[in-house]
């Protein structure tokens, strides 16, 4: 017998079949963990929505989504800290929960990763081949559970290249076959790369990326809620509207002294467009970029 999972299920009144949104993360369910938005006191001044205290950290708000006809399932993964791969449990519990609670001949699936982290080694602990485990260790210190976690920081420190353990933590987007709504932001350096790589590597066309200029504020904005609701409605409730006609990529363009330009539409990531050109440049001893490899080199120390 496998591990047991605890979950809080919030659903609309009535007994009809409804689509379920599974919120799964390592921070504890329904606001019970040390990390929650109430503890940051962001709601009155930063987040454009009211919270009730039962939301998962960085999860969807019950007061918004249950009235829209969705069940919210907050799963507590704390029993998983004794297992080898924490991330695997999220997939298993989604399958088991959806099949057990809402049996249906047709069970459509979607995913909506609103902040990506697909390779903890390359995107956080060893970005640019520079070891930095501060964030990973700080998160490990606040996770609830039996305190028998994998020590990812210790696995990173002795190595200068990847290894089987770290590769096991990497998400392989080529295996994703379901429609995907991918969020990304400029607010954190640990999330953007994974979201962009997801759009590049998911092997089908039913994928959409929104790169916005904020993180939590955008997640809880009315614009994001309505947009995500249309995505779920099209695939989970068979509301056949104009969702597939949306631009596959919507970007926020940051200005230095002015507000960002948001929802700029593109057919693909900019470096994937047919009009994009790739050039290799070299840094010369005069600190200028050149198209040819400079013959002279110079070493200096600050």
GROMACS .gro file of C-alpha atoms in nm:
model
  302
    1UNK     CA    1   0.000   0.000   0.000
    2UNK     CA    2   0.134   0.338  -0.097
    3UNK     CA    3   0.145   0.657   0.109
    4UNK     CA    4  -0.173   0.828   0.226
    5UNK     CA    5  -0.257   1.184   0.129
    6UNK     CA    6  -0.465   1.437   0.318
    7UNK     CA    7  -0.668   1.685   0.114
    8UNK     CA    8  -0.921   1.960   0.172
    9UNK     CA    9  -1.191   1.971  -0.097
   10UNK     CA   10  -1.392   2.287  -0.155
   11UNK     CA   11  -1.666   2.250  -0.413
   12UNK     CA   12  -1.982   2.429  -0.525
   13UNK     CA   13  -2.311   2.347  -0.356
   14UNK     CA   14  -2.495   2.059  -0.524
   15UNK     CA   15  -2.413   1.710  -0.639
   16UNK     CA   16  -2.343   1.765  -1.006
   17UNK     CA   17  -2.012   1.677  -1.166
   18UNK     CA   18  -1.771   1.969  -1.164
   19UNK     CA   19  -1.413   2.015  -1.288
   20UNK     CA   20  -1.151   1.997  -1.015
   21UNK     CA   21  -0.838   2.209  -0.983
   22UNK     CA   22  -0.566   2.039  -0.778
   23UNK     CA   23  -0.333   2.269  -0.585
   24UNK     CA   24  -0.021   2.076  -0.489
   25UNK     CA   25   0.293   2.213  -0.330
   26UNK     CA   26   0.535   2.149  -0.045
   27UNK     CA   27   0.417   2.426   0.189
   28UNK     CA   28   0.116   2.264   0.359
   29UNK     CA   29  -0.250   2.271   0.260
   30UNK     CA   30  -0.514   2.539   0.310
   31UNK     CA   31  -0.294   2.799   0.475
   32UNK     CA   32  -0.154   2.564   0.741
   33UNK     CA   33   0.214   2.598   0.655
   34UNK     CA   34   0.462   2.858   0.769
   35UNK     CA   35   0.460   3.010   0.421
   36UNK     CA   36   0.126   3.173   0.347
   37UNK     CA   37   0.021   3.506   0.203
   38UNK     CA   38  -0.134   3.619   0.531
   39UNK     CA   39   0.203   3.601   0.704
   40UNK     CA   40   0.345   3.849   0.453
   41UNK     CA   41   0.065   4.101   0.510
   42UNK     CA   42   0.044   4.160   0.137
   43UNK     CA   43  -0.331   4.140   0.094
   44UNK     CA   44  -0.438   4.499   0.179
   45UNK     CA   45  -0.161   4.677  -0.008
   46UNK     CA   46  -0.041   4.448  -0.283
   47UNK     CA   47  -0.283   4.175  -0.382
   48UNK     CA   48  -0.602   4.281  -0.563
   49UNK     CA   49  -0.829   4.023  -0.401
   50UNK     CA   50  -0.965   3.913  -0.063
   51UNK     CA   51  -0.832   3.596   0.101
   52UNK     CA   52  -1.014   3.369   0.345
   53UNK     CA   53  -0.717   3.189   0.496
   54UNK     CA   54  -0.784   2.849   0.338
   55UNK     CA   55  -0.580   2.908   0.024
   56UNK     CA   56  -0.261   2.718  -0.046
   57UNK     CA   57   0.046   2.937  -0.063
   58UNK     CA   58   0.054   3.075  -0.419
   59UNK     CA   59  -0.268   2.884  -0.486
   60UNK     CA   60  -0.598   2.995  -0.635
   61UNK     CA   61  -0.848   3.181  -0.420
   62UNK     CA   62  -1.154   2.982  -0.313
   63UNK     CA   63  -1.390   3.279  -0.317
   64UNK     CA   64  -1.308   3.337  -0.683
   65UNK     CA   65  -1.302   2.985  -0.822
   66UNK     CA   66  -1.565   2.787  -0.633
   67UNK     CA   67  -1.845   3.028  -0.737
   68UNK     CA   68  -1.721   2.989  -1.094
   69UNK     CA   69  -1.811   2.620  -1.077
   70UNK     CA   70  -1.480   2.455  -0.990
   71UNK     CA   71  -1.382   2.231  -0.702
   72UNK     CA   72  -1.052   2.327  -0.539
   73UNK     CA   73  -0.849   2.037  -0.397
   74UNK     CA   74  -0.570   2.141  -0.161
   75UNK     CA   75  -0.340   1.845  -0.105
   76UNK     CA   76  -0.105   1.817   0.191
   77UNK     CA   77   0.217   1.649   0.070
   78UNK     CA   78   0.389   1.650   0.407
   79UNK     CA   79   0.382   1.271   0.430
   80UNK     CA   80   0.593   1.268   0.114
   81UNK     CA   81   0.906   1.408   0.274
   82UNK     CA   82   1.018   1.053   0.347
   83UNK     CA   83   0.991   0.948  -0.016
   84UNK     CA   84   1.265   0.963  -0.274
   85UNK     CA   85   1.104   1.201  -0.520
   86UNK     CA   86   0.867   1.456  -0.376
   87UNK     CA   87   0.753   1.580  -0.715
   88UNK     CA   88   0.621   1.240  -0.824
   89UNK     CA   89   0.354   1.241  -0.556
   90UNK     CA   90   0.178   1.540  -0.706
   91UNK     CA   91   0.108   1.358  -1.030
   92UNK     CA   92  -0.011   1.043  -0.857
   93UNK     CA   93  -0.250   1.221  -0.626
   94UNK     CA   94  -0.403   1.418  -0.913
   95UNK     CA   95  -0.482   1.099  -1.100
   96UNK     CA   96  -0.618   0.916  -0.798
   97UNK     CA   97  -0.825   1.210  -0.675
   98UNK     CA   98  -0.980   1.294  -1.008
   99UNK     CA   99  -1.076   0.936  -1.090
  100UNK     CA  100  -1.207   0.855  -0.743
  101UNK     CA  101  -1.411   1.169  -0.678
  102UNK     CA  102  -1.536   1.262  -1.023
  103UNK     CA  103  -1.568   0.947  -1.234
  104UNK     CA  104  -1.649   1.020  -1.594
  105UNK     CA  105  -1.624   0.846  -1.929
  106UNK     CA  106  -1.450   1.158  -2.053
  107UNK     CA  107  -1.188   1.298  -1.820
  108UNK     CA  108  -1.016   1.596  -1.984
  109UNK     CA  109  -0.691   1.721  -1.840
  110UNK     CA  110  -0.502   2.046  -1.851
  111UNK     CA  111  -0.209   2.193  -1.663
  112UNK     CA  112  -0.156   2.555  -1.564
  113UNK     CA  113   0.191   2.610  -1.413
  114UNK     CA  114   0.177   2.981  -1.335
  115UNK     CA  115   0.541   3.001  -1.222
  116UNK     CA  116   0.789   2.751  -1.358
  117UNK     CA  117   1.083   2.577  -1.192
  118UNK     CA  118   1.169   2.283  -1.411
  119UNK     CA  119   1.532   2.217  -1.324
  120UNK     CA  120   1.633   2.306  -0.970
  121UNK     CA  121   2.000   2.250  -1.050
  122UNK     CA  122   2.041   2.458  -1.366
  123UNK     CA  123   1.776   2.721  -1.289
  124UNK     CA  124   1.859   2.791  -0.926
  125UNK     CA  125   2.139   2.603  -0.750
  126UNK     CA  126   2.393   2.614  -1.034
  127UNK     CA  127   2.290   2.895  -1.266
  128UNK     CA  128   2.570   2.978  -1.508
  129UNK     CA  129   2.787   2.705  -1.352
  130UNK     CA  130   2.807   2.904  -1.027
  131UNK     CA  131   2.699   2.709  -0.716
  132UNK     CA  132   2.440   2.895  -0.507
  133UNK     CA  133   2.226   2.692  -0.272
  134UNK     CA  134   2.104   2.969  -0.042
  135UNK     CA  135   1.748   2.970  -0.169
  136UNK     CA  136   1.712   2.591  -0.179
  137UNK     CA  137   1.841   2.561   0.177
  138UNK     CA  138   1.617   2.841   0.306
  139UNK     CA  139   1.308   2.675   0.158
  140UNK     CA  140   1.408   2.340   0.310
  141UNK     CA  141   1.425   2.502   0.654
  142UNK     CA  142   1.060   2.609   0.648
  143UNK     CA  143   0.893   2.304   0.494
  144UNK     CA  144   0.655   2.125   0.732
  145UNK     CA  145   0.676   1.752   0.784
  146UNK     CA  146   0.893   1.490   0.949
  147UNK     CA  147   1.217   1.670   0.866
  148UNK     CA  148   1.347   1.382   0.656
  149UNK     CA  149   1.393   1.571   0.333
  150UNK     CA  150   1.643   1.515   0.061
  151UNK     CA  151   1.933   1.755   0.109
  152UNK     CA  152   1.949   1.906  -0.238
  153UNK     CA  153   2.206   2.163  -0.130
  154UNK     CA  154   2.446   1.889  -0.022
  155UNK     CA  155   2.397   1.712  -0.354
  156UNK     CA  156   2.491   2.027  -0.545
  157UNK     CA  157   2.801   2.137  -0.356
  158UNK     CA  158   3.041   1.854  -0.448
  159UNK     CA  159   2.966   1.865  -0.819
  160UNK     CA  160   3.057   2.097  -1.102
  161UNK     CA  161   2.839   1.919  -1.357
  162UNK     CA  162   2.505   1.746  -1.335
  163UNK     CA  163   2.458   1.392  -1.209
  164UNK     CA  164   2.191   1.124  -1.206
  165UNK     CA  165   2.035   1.256  -0.887
  166UNK     CA  166   1.993   1.609  -1.021
  167UNK     CA  167   1.877   1.489  -1.362
  168UNK     CA  168   1.604   1.296  -1.182
  169UNK     CA  169   1.466   1.632  -1.060
  170UNK     CA  170   1.443   1.778  -1.408
  171UNK     CA  171   1.101   1.809  -1.571
  172UNK     CA  172   1.086   1.653  -1.917
  173UNK     CA  173   0.835   1.863  -2.105
  174UNK     CA  174   0.852   1.639  -2.411
  175UNK     CA  175   0.628   1.394  -2.224
  176UNK     CA  176   0.345   1.646  -2.171
  177UNK     CA  177   0.050   1.569  -2.396
  178UNK     CA  178  -0.224   1.782  -2.235
  179UNK     CA  179  -0.308   2.149  -2.305
  180UNK     CA  180  -0.092   2.391  -2.106
  181UNK     CA  181  -0.145   2.745  -1.981
  182UNK     CA  182   0.203   2.865  -1.881
  183UNK     CA  183   0.266   3.168  -1.663
  184UNK     CA  184   0.596   3.347  -1.618
  185UNK     CA  185   0.721   3.675  -1.474
  186UNK     CA  186   1.025   3.896  -1.443
  187UNK     CA  187   0.985   3.919  -1.065
  188UNK     CA  188   1.202   3.621  -0.971
  189UNK     CA  189   1.510   3.471  -1.130
  190UNK     CA  190   1.412   3.117  -1.029
  191UNK     CA  191   1.091   3.092  -1.232
  192UNK     CA  192   1.133   3.248  -1.576
  193UNK     CA  193   1.368   2.999  -1.741
  194UNK     CA  194   1.152   2.698  -1.661
  195UNK     CA  195   0.840   2.859  -1.804
  196UNK     CA  196   1.012   2.955  -2.128
  197UNK     CA  197   1.167   2.610  -2.166
  198UNK     CA  198   0.823   2.457  -2.119
  199UNK     CA  199   0.685   2.647  -2.416
  200UNK     CA  200   0.983   2.546  -2.628
  201UNK     CA  201   0.976   2.174  -2.545
  202UNK     CA  202   0.609   2.076  -2.503
  203UNK     CA  203   0.558   1.877  -2.826
  204UNK     CA  204   0.216   2.002  -2.936
  205UNK     CA  205   0.046   2.329  -3.030
  206UNK     CA  206  -0.211   2.349  -2.748
  207UNK     CA  207   0.011   2.565  -2.529
  208UNK     CA  208   0.001   2.931  -2.435
  209UNK     CA  209   0.251   3.150  -2.252
  210UNK     CA  210   0.181   3.472  -2.063
  211UNK     CA  211   0.495   3.653  -1.944
  212UNK     CA  212   0.385   3.934  -1.713
  213UNK     CA  213   0.561   4.212  -1.524
  214UNK     CA  214   0.467   4.102  -1.171
  215UNK     CA  215   0.429   3.774  -0.984
  216UNK     CA  216   0.166   3.739  -0.713
  217UNK     CA  217  -0.018   4.055  -0.814
  218UNK     CA  218  -0.078   3.918  -1.163
  219UNK     CA  219  -0.176   3.574  -1.033
  220UNK     CA  220  -0.462   3.725  -0.831
  221UNK     CA  221  -0.566   3.996  -1.075
  222UNK     CA  222  -0.909   3.989  -1.235
  223UNK     CA  223  -0.752   3.984  -1.581
  224UNK     CA  224  -0.556   3.666  -1.504
  225UNK     CA  225  -0.856   3.505  -1.333
  226UNK     CA  226  -1.083   3.567  -1.632
  227UNK     CA  227  -0.819   3.451  -1.878
  228UNK     CA  228  -0.745   3.130  -1.690
  229UNK     CA  229  -1.118   3.066  -1.646
  230UNK     CA  230  -1.164   3.081  -2.024
  231UNK     CA  231  -0.881   2.832  -2.072
  232UNK     CA  232  -1.028   2.590  -1.819
  233UNK     CA  233  -1.377   2.643  -1.957
  234UNK     CA  234  -1.272   2.553  -2.310
  235UNK     CA  235  -1.095   2.230  -2.219
  236UNK     CA  236  -1.268   2.114  -1.900
  237UNK     CA  237  -1.626   2.229  -1.950
  238UNK     CA  238  -1.646   2.210  -2.329
  239UNK     CA  239  -1.735   2.579  -2.360
  240UNK     CA  240  -1.639   2.620  -2.724
  241UNK     CA  241  -1.549   2.982  -2.760
  242UNK     CA  242  -1.253   3.156  -2.916
  243UNK     CA  243  -0.976   3.031  -2.686
  244UNK     CA  244  -0.762   2.857  -2.955
  245UNK     CA  245  -0.748   3.184  -3.150
  246UNK     CA  246  -0.550   3.354  -2.875
  247UNK     CA  247  -0.191   3.441  -2.950
  248UNK     CA  248   0.035   3.160  -2.828
  249UNK     CA  249   0.272   3.411  -2.667
  250UNK     CA  250   0.184   3.728  -2.478
  251UNK     CA  251   0.474   3.922  -2.333
  252UNK     CA  252   0.521   4.219  -2.103
  253UNK     CA  253   0.789   4.458  -2.227
  254UNK     CA  254   0.964   4.641  -1.945
  255UNK     CA  255   1.038   5.012  -1.970
  256UNK     CA  256   1.314   5.174  -1.770
  257UNK     CA  257   1.120   5.479  -1.648
  258UNK     CA  258   0.766   5.406  -1.768
  259UNK     CA  259   0.504   5.141  -1.692
  260UNK     CA  260   0.547   4.811  -1.879
  261UNK     CA  261   0.371   4.734  -2.204
  262UNK     CA  262   0.165   4.425  -2.125
  263UNK     CA  263   0.006   4.151  -2.335
  264UNK     CA  264   0.216   4.220  -2.643
  265UNK     CA  265   0.116   3.940  -2.879
  266UNK     CA  266   0.359   3.720  -3.072
  267UNK     CA  267   0.332   3.394  -3.263
  268UNK     CA  268   0.628   3.246  -3.075
  269UNK     CA  269   0.912   3.336  -2.844
  270UNK     CA  270   1.112   3.616  -3.002
  271UNK     CA  271   1.424   3.407  -3.067
  272UNK     CA  272   1.211   3.140  -3.235
  273UNK     CA  273   1.046   3.373  -3.488
  274UNK     CA  274   1.147   3.338  -3.855
  275UNK     CA  275   1.264   3.700  -3.851
  276UNK     CA  276   1.509   3.636  -3.566
  277UNK     CA  277   1.880   3.634  -3.650
  278UNK     CA  278   2.151   3.472  -3.439
  279UNK     CA  279   2.501   3.618  -3.422
  280UNK     CA  280   2.808   3.514  -3.226
  281UNK     CA  281   2.991   3.807  -3.069
  282UNK     CA  282   3.324   3.822  -2.889
  283UNK     CA  283   3.433   4.051  -2.606
  284UNK     CA  284   3.755   4.223  -2.700
  285UNK     CA  285   4.030   4.359  -2.479
  286UNK     CA  286   3.885   4.707  -2.532
  287UNK     CA  287   3.561   4.586  -2.368
  288UNK     CA  288   3.372   4.614  -2.697
  289UNK     CA  289   3.183   4.342  -2.882
  290UNK     CA  290   3.317   4.225  -3.216
  291UNK     CA  291   3.197   3.978  -3.476
  292UNK     CA  292   3.544   3.823  -3.506
  293UNK     CA  293   3.749   3.657  -3.235
  294UNK     CA  294   4.013   3.910  -3.124
  295UNK     CA  295   4.373   3.795  -3.165
  296UNK     CA  296   4.498   3.968  -2.852
  297UNK     CA  297   4.386   3.891  -2.501
  298UNK     CA  298   4.442   4.066  -2.173
  299UNK     CA  299   4.398   3.966  -1.812
  300UNK     CA  300   4.315   4.223  -1.548
  301UNK     CA  301   4.223   4.205  -1.181
  302UNK     CA  302   3.984   4.430  -0.994
   0.00000   0.00000   0.00000
